[in-house]
Short mmCIF file of C-alpha atoms in Angstrom, two decimals:
data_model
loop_
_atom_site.label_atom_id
_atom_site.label_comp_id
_atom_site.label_asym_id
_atom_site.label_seq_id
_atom_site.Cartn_x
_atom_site.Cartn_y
_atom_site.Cartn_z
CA UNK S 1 -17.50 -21.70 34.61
CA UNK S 2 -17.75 -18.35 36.27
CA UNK S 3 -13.95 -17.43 36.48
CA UNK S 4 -14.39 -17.68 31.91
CA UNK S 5 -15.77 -13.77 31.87
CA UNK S 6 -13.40 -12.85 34.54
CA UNK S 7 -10.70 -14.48 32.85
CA UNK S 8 -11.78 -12.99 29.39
CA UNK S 9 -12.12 -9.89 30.72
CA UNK S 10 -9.12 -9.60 32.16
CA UNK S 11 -7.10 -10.40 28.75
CA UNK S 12 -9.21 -7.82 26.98
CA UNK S 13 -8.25 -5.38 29.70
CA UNK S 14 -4.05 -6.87 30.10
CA UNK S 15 -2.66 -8.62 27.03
CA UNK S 16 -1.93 -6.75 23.65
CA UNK S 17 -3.52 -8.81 20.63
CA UNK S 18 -2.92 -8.93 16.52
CA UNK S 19 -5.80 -9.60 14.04
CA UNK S 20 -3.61 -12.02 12.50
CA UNK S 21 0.04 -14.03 13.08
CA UNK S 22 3.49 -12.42 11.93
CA UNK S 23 6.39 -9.91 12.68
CA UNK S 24 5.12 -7.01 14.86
CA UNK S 25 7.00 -3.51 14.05
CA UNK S 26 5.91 -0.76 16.82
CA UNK S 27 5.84 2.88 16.05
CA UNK S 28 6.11 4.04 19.46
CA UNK S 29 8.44 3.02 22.02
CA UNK S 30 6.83 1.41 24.75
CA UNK S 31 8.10 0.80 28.45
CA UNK S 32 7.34 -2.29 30.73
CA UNK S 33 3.82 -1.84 33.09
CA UNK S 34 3.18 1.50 30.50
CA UNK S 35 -0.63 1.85 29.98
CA UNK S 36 -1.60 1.52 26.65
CA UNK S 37 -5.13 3.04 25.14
CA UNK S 38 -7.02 0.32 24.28
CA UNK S 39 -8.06 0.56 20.55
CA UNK S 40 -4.86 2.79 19.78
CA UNK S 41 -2.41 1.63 17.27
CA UNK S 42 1.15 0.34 18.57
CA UNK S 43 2.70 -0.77 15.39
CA UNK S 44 1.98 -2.66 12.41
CA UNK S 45 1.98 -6.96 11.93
CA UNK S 46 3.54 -8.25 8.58
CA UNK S 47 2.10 -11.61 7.95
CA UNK S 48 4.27 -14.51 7.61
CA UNK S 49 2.54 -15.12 4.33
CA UNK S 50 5.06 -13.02 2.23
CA UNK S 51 2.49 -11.46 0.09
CA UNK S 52 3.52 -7.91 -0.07
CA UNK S 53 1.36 -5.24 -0.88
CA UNK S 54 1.57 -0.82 -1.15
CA UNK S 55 -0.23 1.77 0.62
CA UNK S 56 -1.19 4.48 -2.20
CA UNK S 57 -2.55 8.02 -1.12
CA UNK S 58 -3.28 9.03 -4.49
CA UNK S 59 -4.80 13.05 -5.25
CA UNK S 60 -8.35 12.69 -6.13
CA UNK S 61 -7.65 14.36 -9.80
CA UNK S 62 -7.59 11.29 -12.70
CA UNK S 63 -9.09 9.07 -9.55
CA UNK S 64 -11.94 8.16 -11.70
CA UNK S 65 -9.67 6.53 -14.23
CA UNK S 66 -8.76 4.06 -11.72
CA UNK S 67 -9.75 0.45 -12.15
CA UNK S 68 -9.18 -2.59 -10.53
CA UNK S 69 -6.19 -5.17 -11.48
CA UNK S 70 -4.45 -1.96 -13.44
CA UNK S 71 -0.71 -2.09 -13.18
CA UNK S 72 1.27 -0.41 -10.95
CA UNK S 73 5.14 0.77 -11.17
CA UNK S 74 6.59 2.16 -8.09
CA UNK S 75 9.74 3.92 -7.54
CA UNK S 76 11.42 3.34 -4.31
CA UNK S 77 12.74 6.58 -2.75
CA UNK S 78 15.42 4.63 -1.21
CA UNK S 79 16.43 2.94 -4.16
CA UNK S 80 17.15 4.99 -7.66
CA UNK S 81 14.88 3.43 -10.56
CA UNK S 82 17.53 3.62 -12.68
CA UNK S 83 19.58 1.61 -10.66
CA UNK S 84 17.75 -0.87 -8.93
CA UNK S 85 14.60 -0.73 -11.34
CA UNK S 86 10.78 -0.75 -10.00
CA UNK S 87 8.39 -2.79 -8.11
CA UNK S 88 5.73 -4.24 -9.80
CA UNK S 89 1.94 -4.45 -9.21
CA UNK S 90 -1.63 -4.20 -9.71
CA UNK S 91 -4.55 -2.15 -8.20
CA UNK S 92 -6.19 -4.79 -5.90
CA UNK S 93 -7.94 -2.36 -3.50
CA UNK S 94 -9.57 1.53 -4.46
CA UNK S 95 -11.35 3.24 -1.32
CA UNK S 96 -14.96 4.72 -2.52
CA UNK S 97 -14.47 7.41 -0.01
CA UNK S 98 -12.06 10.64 -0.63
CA UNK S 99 -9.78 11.63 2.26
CA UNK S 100 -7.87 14.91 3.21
CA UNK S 101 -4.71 13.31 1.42
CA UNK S 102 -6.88 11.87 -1.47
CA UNK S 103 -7.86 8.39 -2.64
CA UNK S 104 -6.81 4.83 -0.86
CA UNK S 105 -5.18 2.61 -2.88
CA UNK S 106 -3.66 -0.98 -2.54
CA UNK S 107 -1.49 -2.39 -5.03
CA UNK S 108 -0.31 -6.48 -4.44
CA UNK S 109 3.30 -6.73 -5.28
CA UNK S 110 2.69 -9.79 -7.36
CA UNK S 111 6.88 -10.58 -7.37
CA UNK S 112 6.79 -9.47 -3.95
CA UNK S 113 10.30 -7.14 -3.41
CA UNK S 114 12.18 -8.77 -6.94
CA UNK S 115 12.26 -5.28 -9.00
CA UNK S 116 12.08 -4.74 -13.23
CA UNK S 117 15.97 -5.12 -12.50
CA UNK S 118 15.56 -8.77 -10.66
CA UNK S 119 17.11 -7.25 -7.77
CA UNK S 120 15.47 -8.20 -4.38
CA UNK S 121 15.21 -4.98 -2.15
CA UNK S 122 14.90 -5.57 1.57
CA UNK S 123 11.72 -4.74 3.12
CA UNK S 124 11.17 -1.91 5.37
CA UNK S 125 8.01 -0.25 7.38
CA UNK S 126 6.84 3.04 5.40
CA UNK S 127 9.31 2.59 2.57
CA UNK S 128 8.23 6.31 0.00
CA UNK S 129 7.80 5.66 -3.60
CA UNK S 130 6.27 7.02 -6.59
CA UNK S 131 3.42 5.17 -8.05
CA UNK S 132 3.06 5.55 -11.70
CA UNK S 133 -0.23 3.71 -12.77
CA UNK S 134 -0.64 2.80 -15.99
CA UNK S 135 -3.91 4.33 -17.26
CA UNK S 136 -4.40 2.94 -20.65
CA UNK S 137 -2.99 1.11 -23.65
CA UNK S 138 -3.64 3.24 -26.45
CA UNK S 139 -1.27 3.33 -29.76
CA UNK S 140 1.13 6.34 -30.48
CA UNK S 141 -1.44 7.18 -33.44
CA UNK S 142 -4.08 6.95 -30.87
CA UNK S 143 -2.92 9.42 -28.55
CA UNK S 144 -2.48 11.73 -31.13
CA UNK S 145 -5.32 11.74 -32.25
CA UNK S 146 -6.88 11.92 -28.58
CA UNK S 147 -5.20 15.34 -28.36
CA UNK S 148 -5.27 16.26 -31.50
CA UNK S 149 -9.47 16.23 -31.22
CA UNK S 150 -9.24 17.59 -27.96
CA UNK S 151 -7.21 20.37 -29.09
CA UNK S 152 -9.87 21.25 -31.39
CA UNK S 153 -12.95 20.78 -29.04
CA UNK S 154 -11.29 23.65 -27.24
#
């Protein structure tokens, strides 16, 4: 019964552990008996689960517009829109707290990696996109008369 906090001890101090089960992807190369800070990120997990989901640093301008389950287009760097078409979401996450780069944002790719297109892109770590959100539904005739008021305001 006394060797338990050794033991526990020693695997908090030795052995490398993920909040959850999956693929690990390191972003830093890492060399057998290296010492490793504890609490300092080594890579990322993806979860077995194959729910896929997007990392959005949006600017803090518009942020207020935001709103949960809004949908989400994204247009993969890597893969022209016109070609391969866009990945589809929704807002499932919005941070309450601004950061240097902006506004935290997850979006849950709901057909995970199957684009507008129906072409499946292969997943990668850190893949760039643009994020277009869509803010609102509002008729042509509505939007013209949006700005036409606001024109006038001015």
């Amino acid at each position: 019964t006394c060797a338990l906090p050794i033991l526990k001890e020693w695997e908090l101090k030795y052995i490398v552990t993920a909040p959850c089960e999956g693929k690990i992807n390191l972003n830093k190369t890492i060399e057998v008996n290296q010492n490793v800070v504890a609490g300092l990120s080594i890579g990322l997990v993806n979860p077995m689960d194959n729910n896929y989901y997007a990392l959005i640093k949006m600017p803090e301008f518009n942020s207020g517009k935001l709103e949960m389950n809004q949908p989400v287009h994204l247009r993969l760097d890597a893969f022209p829109f016109a070609e391969f078409g866009t990945l589809e979401g929704k807002i499932n996450y919005i941070s309450n707290i601004a950061t240097e780069s902006g506004i935290i944002v997850t979006v849950s790719l709901d057909k995970g990696m199957r684009t507008s297109s129906n072409i499946v892109i292969p997943y990668k770590n850190h893949m760039n996109a643009q994020a277009i959100v869509q803010m609102s539904d509002m008729r042509i005739i509505e939007k013209l008369y949006y700005n036409l008021t606001t024109s006038l305001r001015k």
